CSV table of C-alpha atoms and ligand atoms in Angstrom, one decimal:
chain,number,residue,atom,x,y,z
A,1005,UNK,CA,0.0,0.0,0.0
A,1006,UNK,CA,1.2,3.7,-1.0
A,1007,UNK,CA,0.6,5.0,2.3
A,1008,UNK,CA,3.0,2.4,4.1
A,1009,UNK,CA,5.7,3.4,1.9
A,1010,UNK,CA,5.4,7.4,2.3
A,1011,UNK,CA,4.2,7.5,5.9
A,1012,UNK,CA,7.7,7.5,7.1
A,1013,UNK,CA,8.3,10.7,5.0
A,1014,UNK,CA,5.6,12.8,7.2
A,1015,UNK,CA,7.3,13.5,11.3
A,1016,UNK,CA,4.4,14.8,12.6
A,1017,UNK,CA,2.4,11.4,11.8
A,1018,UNK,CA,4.6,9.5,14.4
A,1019,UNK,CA,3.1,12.1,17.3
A,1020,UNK,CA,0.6,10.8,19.7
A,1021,UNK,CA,-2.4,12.9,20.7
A,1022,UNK,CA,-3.6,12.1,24.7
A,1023,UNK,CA,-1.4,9.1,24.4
A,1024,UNK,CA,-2.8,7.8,21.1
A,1025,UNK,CA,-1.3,7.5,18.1
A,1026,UNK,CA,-2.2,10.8,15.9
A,1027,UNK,CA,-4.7,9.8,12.8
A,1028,UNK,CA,-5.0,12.6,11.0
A,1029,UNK,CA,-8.0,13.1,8.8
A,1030,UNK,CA,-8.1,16.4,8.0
A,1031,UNK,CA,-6.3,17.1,5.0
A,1032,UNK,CA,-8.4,19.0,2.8
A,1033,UNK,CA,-8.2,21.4,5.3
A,1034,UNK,CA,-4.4,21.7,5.1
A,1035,UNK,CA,-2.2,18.7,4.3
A,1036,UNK,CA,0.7,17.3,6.4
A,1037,UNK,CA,4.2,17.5,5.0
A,1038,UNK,CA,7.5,15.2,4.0
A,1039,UNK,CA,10.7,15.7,5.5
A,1040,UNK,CA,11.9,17.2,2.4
A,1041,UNK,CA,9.9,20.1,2.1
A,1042,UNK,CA,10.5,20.7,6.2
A,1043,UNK,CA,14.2,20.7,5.1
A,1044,UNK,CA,14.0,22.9,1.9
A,1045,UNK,CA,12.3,25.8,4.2
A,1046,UNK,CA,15.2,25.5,7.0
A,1047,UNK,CA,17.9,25.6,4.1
A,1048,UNK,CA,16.7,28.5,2.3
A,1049,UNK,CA,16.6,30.6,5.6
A,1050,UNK,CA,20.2,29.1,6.5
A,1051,UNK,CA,22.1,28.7,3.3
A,1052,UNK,CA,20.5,31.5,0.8
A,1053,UNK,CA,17.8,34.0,2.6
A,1054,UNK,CA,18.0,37.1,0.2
A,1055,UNK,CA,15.2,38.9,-1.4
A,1056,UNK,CA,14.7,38.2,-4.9
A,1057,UNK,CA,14.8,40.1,-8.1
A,1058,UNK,CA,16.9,42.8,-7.2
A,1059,UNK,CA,20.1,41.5,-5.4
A,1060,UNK,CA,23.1,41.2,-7.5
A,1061,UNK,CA,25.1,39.4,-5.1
A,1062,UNK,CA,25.4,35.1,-4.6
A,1063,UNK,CA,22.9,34.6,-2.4
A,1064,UNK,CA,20.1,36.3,-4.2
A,1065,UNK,CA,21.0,35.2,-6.9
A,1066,UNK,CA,20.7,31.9,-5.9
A,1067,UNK,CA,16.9,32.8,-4.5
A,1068,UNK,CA,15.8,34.3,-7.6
A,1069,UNK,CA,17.5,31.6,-9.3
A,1070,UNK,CA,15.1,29.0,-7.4
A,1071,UNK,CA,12.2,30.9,-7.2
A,1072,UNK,CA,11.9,31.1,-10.6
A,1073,UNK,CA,12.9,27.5,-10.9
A,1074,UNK,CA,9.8,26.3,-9.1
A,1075,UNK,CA,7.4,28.4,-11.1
A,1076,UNK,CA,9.1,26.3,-13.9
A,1077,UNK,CA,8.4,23.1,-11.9
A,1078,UNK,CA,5.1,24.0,-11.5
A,1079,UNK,CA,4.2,24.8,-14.8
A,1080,UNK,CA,5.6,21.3,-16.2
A,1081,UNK,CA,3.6,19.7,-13.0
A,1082,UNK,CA,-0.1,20.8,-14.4
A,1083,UNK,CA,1.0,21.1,-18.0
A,1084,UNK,CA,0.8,24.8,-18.5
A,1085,UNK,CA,2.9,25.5,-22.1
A,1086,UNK,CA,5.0,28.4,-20.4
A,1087,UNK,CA,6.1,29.8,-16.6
A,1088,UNK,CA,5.3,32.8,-17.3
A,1089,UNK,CA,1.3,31.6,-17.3
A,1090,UNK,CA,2.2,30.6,-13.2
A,1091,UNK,CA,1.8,33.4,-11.0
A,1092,UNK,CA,2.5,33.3,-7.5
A,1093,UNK,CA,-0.2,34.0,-5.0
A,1094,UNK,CA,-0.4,33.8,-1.5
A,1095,UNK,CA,-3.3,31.0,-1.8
A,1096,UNK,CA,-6.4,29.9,-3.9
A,1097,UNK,CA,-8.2,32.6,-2.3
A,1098,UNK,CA,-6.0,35.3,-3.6
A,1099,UNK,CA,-5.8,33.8,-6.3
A,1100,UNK,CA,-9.4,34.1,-7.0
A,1101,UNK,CA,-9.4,38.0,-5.4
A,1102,UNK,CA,-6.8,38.4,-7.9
A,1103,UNK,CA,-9.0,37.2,-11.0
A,1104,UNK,CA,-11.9,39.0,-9.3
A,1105,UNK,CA,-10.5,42.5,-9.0
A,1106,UNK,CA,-8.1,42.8,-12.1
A,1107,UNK,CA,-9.7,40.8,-14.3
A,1108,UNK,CA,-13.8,41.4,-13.3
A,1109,UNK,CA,-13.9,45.0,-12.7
A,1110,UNK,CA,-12.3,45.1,-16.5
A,1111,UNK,CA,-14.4,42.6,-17.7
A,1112,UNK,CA,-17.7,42.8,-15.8
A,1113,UNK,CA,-20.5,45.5,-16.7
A,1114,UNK,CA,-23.9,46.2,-15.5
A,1115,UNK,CA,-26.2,43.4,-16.0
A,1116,UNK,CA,-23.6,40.7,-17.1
A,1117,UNK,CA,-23.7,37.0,-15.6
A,1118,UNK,CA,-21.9,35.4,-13.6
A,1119,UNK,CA,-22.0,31.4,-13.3
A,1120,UNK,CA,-21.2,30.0,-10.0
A,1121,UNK,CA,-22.2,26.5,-8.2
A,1122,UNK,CA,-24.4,26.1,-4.8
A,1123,UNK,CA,-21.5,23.6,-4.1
A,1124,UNK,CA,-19.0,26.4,-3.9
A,1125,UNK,CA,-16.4,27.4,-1.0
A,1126,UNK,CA,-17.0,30.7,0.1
A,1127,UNK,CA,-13.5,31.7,-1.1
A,1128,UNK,CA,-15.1,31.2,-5.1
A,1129,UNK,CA,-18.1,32.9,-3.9
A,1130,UNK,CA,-17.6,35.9,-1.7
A,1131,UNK,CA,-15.0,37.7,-4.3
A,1132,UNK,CA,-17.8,37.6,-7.1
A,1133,UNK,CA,-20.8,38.8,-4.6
A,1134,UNK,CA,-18.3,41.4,-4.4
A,1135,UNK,CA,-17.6,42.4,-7.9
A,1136,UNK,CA,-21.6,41.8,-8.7
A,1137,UNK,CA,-22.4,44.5,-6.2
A,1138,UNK,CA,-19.5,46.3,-7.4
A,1139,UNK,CA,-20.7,46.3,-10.6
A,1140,UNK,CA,-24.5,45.4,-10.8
A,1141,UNK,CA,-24.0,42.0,-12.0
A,1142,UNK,CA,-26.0,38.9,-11.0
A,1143,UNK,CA,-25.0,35.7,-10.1
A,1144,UNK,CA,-26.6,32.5,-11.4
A,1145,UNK,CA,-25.7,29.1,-9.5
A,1146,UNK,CA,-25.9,25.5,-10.9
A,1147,UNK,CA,-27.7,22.9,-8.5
A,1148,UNK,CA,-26.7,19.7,-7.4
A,1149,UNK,CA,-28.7,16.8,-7.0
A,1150,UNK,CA,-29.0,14.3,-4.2
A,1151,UNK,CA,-25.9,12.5,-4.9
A,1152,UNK,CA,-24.3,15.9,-5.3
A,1153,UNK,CA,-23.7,15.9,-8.6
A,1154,UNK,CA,-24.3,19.5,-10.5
A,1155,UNK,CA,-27.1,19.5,-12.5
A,1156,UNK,CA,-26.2,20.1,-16.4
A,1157,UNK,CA,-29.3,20.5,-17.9
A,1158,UNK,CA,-29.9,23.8,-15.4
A,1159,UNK,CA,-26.1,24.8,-16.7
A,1160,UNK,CA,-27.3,25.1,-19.9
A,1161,UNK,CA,-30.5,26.8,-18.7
A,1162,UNK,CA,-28.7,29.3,-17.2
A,1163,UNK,CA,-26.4,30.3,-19.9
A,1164,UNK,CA,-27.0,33.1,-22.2
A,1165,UNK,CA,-25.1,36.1,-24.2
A,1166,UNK,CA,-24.8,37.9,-20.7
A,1167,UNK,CA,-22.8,35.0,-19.4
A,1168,UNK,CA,-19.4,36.5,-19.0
A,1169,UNK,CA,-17.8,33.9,-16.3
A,1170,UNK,CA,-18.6,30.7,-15.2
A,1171,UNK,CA,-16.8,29.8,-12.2
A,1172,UNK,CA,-16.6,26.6,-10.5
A,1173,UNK,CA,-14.9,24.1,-8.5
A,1174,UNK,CA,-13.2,21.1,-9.9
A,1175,UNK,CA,-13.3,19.1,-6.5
A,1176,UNK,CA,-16.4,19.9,-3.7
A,1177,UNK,CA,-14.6,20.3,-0.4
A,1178,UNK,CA,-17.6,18.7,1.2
A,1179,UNK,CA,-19.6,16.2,-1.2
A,1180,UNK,CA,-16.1,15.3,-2.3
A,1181,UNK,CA,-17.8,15.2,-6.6
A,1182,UNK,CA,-15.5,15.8,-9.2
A,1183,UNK,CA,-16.9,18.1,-11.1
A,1184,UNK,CA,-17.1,17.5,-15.4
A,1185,UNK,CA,-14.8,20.9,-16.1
A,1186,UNK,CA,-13.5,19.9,-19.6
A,1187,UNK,CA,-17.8,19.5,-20.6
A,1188,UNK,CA,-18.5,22.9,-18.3
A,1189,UNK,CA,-15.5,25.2,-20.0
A,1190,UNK,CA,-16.6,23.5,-23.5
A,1191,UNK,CA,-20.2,24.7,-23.0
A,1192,UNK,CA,-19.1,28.3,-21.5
A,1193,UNK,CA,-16.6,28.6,-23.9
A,1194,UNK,CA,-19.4,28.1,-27.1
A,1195,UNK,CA,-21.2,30.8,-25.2
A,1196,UNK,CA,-18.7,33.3,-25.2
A,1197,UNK,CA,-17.8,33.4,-21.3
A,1198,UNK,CA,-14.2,33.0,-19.5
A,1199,UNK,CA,-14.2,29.7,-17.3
A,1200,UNK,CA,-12.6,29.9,-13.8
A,1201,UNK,CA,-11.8,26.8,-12.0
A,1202,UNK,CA,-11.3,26.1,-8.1
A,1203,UNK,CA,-8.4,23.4,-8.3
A,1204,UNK,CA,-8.2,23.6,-4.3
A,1205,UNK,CA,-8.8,20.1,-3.4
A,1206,UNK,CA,-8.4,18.6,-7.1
A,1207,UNK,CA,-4.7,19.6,-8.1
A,1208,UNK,CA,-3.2,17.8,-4.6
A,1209,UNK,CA,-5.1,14.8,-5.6
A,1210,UNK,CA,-5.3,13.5,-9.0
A,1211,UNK,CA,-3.5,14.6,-12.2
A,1212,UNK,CA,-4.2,17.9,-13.2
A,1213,UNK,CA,-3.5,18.9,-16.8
A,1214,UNK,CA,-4.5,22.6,-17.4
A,1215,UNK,CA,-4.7,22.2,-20.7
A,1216,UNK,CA,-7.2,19.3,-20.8
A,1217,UNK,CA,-9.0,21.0,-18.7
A,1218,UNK,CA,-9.8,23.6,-20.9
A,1219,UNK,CA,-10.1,26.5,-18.4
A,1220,UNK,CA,-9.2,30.0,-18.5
A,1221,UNK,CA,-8.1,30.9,-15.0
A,1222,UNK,CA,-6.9,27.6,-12.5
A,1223,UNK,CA,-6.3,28.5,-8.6
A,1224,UNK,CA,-4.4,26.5,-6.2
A,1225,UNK,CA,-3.1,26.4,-3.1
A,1226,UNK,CA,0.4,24.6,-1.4
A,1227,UNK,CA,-0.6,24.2,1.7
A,1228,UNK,CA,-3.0,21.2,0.4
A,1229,UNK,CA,-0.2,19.8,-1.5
A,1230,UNK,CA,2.8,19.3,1.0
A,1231,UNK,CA,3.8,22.5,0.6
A,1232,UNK,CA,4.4,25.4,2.7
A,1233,UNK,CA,1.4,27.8,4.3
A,1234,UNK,CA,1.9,30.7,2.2
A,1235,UNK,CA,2.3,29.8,-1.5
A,1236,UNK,CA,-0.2,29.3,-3.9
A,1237,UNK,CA,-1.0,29.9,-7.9
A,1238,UNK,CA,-3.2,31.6,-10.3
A,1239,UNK,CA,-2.8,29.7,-13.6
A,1240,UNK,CA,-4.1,32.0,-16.6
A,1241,UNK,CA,-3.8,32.2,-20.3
A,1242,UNK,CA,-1.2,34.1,-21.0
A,1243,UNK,CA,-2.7,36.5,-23.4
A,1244,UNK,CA,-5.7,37.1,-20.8
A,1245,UNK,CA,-2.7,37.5,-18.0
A,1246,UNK,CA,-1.1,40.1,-20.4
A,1247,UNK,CA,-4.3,41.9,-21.3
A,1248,UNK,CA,-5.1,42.2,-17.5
A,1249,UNK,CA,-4.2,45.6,-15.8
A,1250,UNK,CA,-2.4,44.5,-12.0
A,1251,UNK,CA,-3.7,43.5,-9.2
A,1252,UNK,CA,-1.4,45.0,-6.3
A,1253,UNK,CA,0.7,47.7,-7.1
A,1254,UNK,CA,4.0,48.4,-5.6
A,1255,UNK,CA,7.8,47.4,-5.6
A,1256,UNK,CA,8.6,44.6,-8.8
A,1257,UNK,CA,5.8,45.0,-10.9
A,1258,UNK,CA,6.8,48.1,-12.8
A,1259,UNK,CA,9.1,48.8,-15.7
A,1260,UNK,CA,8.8,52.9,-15.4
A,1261,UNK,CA,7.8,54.7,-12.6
A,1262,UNK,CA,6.8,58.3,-12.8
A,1263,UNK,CA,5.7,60.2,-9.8
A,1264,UNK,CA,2.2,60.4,-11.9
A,1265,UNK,CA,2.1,57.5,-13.6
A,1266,UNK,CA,3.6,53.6,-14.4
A,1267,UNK,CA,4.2,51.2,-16.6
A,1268,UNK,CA,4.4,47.6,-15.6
A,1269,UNK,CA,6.3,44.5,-16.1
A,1270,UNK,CA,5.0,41.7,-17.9
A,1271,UNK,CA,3.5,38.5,-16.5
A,1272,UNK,CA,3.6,37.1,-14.4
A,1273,UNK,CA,5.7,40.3,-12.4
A,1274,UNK,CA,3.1,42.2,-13.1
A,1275,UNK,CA,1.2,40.2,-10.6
A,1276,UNK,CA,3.6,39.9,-8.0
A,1277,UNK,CA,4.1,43.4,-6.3
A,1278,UNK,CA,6.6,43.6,-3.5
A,1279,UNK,CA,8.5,40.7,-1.4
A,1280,UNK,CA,6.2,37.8,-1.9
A,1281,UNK,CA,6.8,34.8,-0.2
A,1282,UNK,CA,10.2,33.6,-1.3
A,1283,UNK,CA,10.8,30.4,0.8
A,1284,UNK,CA,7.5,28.9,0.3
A,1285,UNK,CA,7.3,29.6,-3.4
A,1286,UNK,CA,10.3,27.5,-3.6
A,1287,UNK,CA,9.5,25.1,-1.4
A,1288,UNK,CA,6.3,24.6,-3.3
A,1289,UNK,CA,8.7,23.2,-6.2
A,1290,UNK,CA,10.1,20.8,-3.8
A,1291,UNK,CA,6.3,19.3,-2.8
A,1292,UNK,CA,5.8,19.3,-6.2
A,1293,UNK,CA,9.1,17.2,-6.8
A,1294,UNK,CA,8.2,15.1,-4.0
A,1295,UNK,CA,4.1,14.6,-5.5
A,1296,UNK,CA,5.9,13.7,-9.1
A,1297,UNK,CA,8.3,11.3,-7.5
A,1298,UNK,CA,4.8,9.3,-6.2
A,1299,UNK,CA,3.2,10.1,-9.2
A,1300,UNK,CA,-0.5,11.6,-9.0
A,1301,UNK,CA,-1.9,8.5,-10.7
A,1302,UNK,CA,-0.4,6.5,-8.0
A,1303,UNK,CA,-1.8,8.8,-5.7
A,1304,UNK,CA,-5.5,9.4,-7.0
A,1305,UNK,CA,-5.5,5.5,-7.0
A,1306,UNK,CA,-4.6,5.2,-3.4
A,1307,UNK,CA,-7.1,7.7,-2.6
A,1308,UNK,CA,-10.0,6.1,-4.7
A,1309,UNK,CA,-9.3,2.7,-2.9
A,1310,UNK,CA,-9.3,4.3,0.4
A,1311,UNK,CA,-12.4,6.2,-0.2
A,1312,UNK,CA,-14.2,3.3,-0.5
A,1313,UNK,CA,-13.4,1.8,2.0
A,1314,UNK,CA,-14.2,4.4,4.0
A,1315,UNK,CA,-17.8,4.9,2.6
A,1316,UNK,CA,-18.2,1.4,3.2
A,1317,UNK,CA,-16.7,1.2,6.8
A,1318,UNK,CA,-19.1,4.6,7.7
A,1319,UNK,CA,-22.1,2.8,5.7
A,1320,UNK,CA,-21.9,0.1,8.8
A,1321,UNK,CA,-22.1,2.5,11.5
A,1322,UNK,CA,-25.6,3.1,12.9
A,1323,UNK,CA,-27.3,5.9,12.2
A,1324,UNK,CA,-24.7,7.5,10.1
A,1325,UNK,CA,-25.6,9.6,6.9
A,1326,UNK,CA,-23.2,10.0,4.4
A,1327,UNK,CA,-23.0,13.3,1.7
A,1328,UNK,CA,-21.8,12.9,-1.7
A,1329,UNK,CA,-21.5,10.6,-4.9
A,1330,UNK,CA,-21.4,6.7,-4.4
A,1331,UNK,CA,-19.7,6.1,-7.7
A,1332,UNK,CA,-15.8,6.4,-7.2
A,1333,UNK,CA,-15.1,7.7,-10.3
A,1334,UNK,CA,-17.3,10.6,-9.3
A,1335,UNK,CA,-15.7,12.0,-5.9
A,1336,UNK,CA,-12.6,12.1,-4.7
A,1337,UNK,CA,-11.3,11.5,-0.9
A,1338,UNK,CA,-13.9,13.9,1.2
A,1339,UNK,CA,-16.1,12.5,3.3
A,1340,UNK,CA,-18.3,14.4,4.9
A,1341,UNK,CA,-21.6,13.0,7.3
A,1342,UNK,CA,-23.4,13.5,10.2
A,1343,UNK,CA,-25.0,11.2,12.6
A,1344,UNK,CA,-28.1,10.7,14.4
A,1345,UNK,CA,-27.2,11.1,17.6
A,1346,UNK,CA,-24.8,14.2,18.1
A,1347,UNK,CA,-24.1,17.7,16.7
A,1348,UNK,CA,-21.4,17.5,14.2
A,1349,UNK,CA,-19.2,19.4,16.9
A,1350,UNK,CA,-19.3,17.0,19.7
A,1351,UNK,CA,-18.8,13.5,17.7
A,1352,UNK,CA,-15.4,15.6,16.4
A,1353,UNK,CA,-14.4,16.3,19.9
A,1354,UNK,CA,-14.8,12.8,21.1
A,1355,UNK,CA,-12.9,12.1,18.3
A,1356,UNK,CA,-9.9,14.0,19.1
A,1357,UNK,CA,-10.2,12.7,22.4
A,1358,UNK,CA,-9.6,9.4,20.4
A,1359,UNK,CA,-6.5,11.6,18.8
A,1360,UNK,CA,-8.3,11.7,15.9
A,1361,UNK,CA,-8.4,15.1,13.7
A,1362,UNK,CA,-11.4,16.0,11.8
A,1363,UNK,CA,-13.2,19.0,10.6
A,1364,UNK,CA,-16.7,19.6,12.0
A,1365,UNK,CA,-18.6,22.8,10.6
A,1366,UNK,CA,-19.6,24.1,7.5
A,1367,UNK,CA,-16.6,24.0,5.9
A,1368,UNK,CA,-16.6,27.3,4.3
A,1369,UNK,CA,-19.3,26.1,2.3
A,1370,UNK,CA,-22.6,27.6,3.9
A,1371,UNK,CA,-24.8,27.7,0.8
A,1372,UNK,CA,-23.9,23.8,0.5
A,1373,UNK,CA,-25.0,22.8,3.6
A,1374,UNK,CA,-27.8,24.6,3.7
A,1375,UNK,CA,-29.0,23.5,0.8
A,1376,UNK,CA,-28.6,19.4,2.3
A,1377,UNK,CA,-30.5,20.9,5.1
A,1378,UNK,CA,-28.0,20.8,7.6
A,1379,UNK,CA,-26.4,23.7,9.7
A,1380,UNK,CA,-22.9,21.1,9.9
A,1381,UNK,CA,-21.6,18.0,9.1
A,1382,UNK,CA,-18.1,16.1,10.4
A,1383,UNK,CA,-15.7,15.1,7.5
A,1384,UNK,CA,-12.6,13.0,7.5
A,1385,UNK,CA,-10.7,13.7,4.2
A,1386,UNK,CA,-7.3,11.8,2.8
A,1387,UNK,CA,-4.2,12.0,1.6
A,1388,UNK,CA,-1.8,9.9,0.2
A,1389,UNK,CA,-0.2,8.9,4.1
A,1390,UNK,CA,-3.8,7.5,5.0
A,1391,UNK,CA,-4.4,3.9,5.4
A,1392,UNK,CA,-6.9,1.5,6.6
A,1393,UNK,CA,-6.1,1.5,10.1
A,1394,UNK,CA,-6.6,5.2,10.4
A,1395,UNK,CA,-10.4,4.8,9.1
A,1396,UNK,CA,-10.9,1.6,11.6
A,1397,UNK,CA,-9.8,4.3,14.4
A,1398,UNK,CA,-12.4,6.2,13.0
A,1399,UNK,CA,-15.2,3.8,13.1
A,1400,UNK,CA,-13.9,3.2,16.5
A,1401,UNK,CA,-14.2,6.4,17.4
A,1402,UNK,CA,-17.9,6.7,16.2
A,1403,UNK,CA,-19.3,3.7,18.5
A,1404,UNK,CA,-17.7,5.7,21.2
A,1405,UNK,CA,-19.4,8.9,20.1
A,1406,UNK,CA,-22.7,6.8,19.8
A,1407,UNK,CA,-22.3,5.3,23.2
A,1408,UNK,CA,-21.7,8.5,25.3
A,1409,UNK,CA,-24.3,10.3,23.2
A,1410,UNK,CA,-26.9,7.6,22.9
A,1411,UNK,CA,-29.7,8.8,25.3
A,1412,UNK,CA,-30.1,5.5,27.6
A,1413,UNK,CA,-33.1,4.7,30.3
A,1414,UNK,CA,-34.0,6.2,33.3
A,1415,UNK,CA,-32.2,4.5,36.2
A,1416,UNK,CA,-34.8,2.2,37.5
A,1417,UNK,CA,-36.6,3.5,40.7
A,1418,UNK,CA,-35.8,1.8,43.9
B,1236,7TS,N1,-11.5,26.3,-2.6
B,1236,7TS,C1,-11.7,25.1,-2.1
B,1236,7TS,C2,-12.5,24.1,-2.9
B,1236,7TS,C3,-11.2,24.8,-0.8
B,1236,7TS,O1,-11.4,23.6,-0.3
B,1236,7TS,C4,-10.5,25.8,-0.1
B,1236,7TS,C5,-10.0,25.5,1.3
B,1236,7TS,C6,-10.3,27.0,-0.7
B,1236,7TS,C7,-10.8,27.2,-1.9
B,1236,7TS,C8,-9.5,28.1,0.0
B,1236,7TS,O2,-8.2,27.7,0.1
B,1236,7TS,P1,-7.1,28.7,0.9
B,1236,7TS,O3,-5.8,27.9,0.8
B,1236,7TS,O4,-7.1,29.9,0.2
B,1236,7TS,O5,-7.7,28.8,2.3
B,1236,7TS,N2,-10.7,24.5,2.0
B,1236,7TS,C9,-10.7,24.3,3.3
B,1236,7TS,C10,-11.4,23.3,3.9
B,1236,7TS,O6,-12.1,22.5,3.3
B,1236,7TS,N3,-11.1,23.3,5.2
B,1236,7TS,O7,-10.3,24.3,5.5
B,1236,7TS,C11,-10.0,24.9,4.3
């Protein structure tokens, strides 16, 4: 099993939590990281901590040097045709500010359409409420049915000539469904509108090629993919990245500076005013070497077998409902549920009394769970350094939940 061999590469999974071995289940929330990418961040501040892009002595050299040499591994990692179409961001949710504000309030006019999902995380949704009100735009949102799955036949409803962006999300962080993006950009793209997808929880997971997707704009962040807190990227067409005006303005992002007026650098600079995050950027390159030295097939297999098992596993536990496609070639490694005996809250703190670490909540996602008509749900999500045992200390951890919480009779009178 995958997880056997790579387990050894994560530190923190050999801690124990109140004297039990840490399971942790929590990785769509932030992911865990290898040795390697710990050691790449304590090098850089060590051996070569200069700021980039303007030092001309060794040292900064050698951070530009590897700065740039990650936006190069990244590129190659999700198929983009040229670095300069990678632009560092801080995560997917500037990323998507980012697209919002330099490309929207160009791009957006009064009474244009904007195509989101009810599945989405708040971080695709707030930014365009934003521009909409901004600009007196409206938002449109594609359904999902009871499995989760969006609803295409309301997608094509819902598009006309005023569509200028449809937005959505390749992977739920919830329902866990893998979206159909190559069939969604297709359709948007016949209709004239800019596609924008939330690769959050599907570029960690499975292979990602940006190209076969067919998208416009792709956001991701490193934290979800063994890499630092700190570093994430905005993928764009070039010539839509070059027809953009910036998003920040400041140090690094100009040519010519005038006390009245600038010129600007082209992309991806342009994007990247002041110090941004060196060591993490470069780190990022070093997750991404350590992802492509698994391989993602490898790893989206691992995570497809382990998802079932854990739908299954959860199936047998009383009173337990389960959110989200059934067919594996549908979802991806989220599973989020809720049972019938506790708020979402408490059966995740009895679980971390078990040392087990789940999410409990809405997940950022508060349309979503409305619309399954619950205020919260508990979801264990994988990674590649999951295995069986962690979902049997799960299940484990659910009778517990269900005996403490079960309500049980009135002591008998004496
Ligand atoms: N989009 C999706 C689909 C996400 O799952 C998340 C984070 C984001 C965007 C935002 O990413 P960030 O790195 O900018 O914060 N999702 C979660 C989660 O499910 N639990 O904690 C963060």
């Amino acid at each position: 099993m995958l997880a056997e061999r790579v387990r050894e590469d994560f530190p923190i999974l050999k801690q124990t939590v109140y004297g039990k071995p840490l399971v942790y289940l929590d990785s769509a929330a932030t992911s865990q990281k290898p040795r390697r990418v710990i050691d790449a961040l304590v090098r850089y501040y060590q051996e070569y901590n200069a700021n980039i892009h303007r030092g001309i002595y060794r040292i900064a050299e050698e951070a530009t040097m590897r700065y740039e040499q990650s936006r190069g591994k990244i590129a190659a990692f999700i198929g983009a045709t040229r670095p300069e179409e990678v632009v560092f961001t801080r995560s997917t949710t500037e990323a998507i500010n980012l697209v919002a504000y330099a490309w929207g309030r160009a791009n957006i006019r009064a009474g244009d359409e904007i195509i989101l999902t009810e599945m989405e995380h708040h971080s695709n949704l707030v930014p365009w409420q934003l521009l909409a009100a901004e600009k007196q735009a409206k938002l449109r949102f594609i359904p999902f049915d009871g499995q989760g799955i969006l609803q295409l036949d309301e997608y094509q409803r819902l598009l006309s000539e005023r569509t200028k962006l449809v937005a959505v999300t390749h992977q739920s962080n919830v329902l866990g469904t893998i979206n159909p993006i190559k069939e969604i950009a297709m359709t948007a793209h016949a209709a004239g509108a800019t596609v924008l997808v939330d690769a959050a929880q599907s570029v960690p997971h499975m292979p990602v090629s940006v190209g076969d997707l067919g998208a416009d704009f792709v956001a991701f962040s490193g934290h979800k993919m063994c890499g630092p807190t700190g570093a994430g990227v905005l993928w764009a067409r070039y010539d839509l990245l070059d027809a953009m005006p910036p998003f920040h303005g400041g140090g690094e992002m100009i040519m010519l500076v005038q006390l009245e007026s600038s010129t600007y650098k082209d992309p991806p600079h342009k994007f990247e005013a002041g110090t941004p995050s060196i060591a993490d950027c470069i780190v990022l390159g070093e997750a991404v070497d350590y992802l492509q030295g698994i391989g993602m097939a490898a790893i989206r297999a691992h995570e497809q077998r382990l998802t079932d098992y854990t739908l299954r596993r959860l199936a047998e536990v009383e009173g337990v409902t389960l959110f989200g496609p059934r067919q594996l070639d549908r979802r991806g490694g989220v599973v989020a549920f809720a049972t019938d005996v506790a708020h979402p809250h408490d059966v995740a703190q009895v679980l971390d009394q078990e040392g087990i670490a789940v999410r409990a909540g809405h997940h950022c996602t508060q349309p979503l769970h409305r619309r399954l008509g619950v205020a919260a749900t508990t979801r264990a999500s994988l990674y590649l350094y999951n295995n069986e045992s962690d979902i049997d200390a799960l299940v484990r951890g659910l009778h517990v939940a269900r005996h403490l919480f079960s309500p049980r009779p009135a002591p008998a009178k004496r």
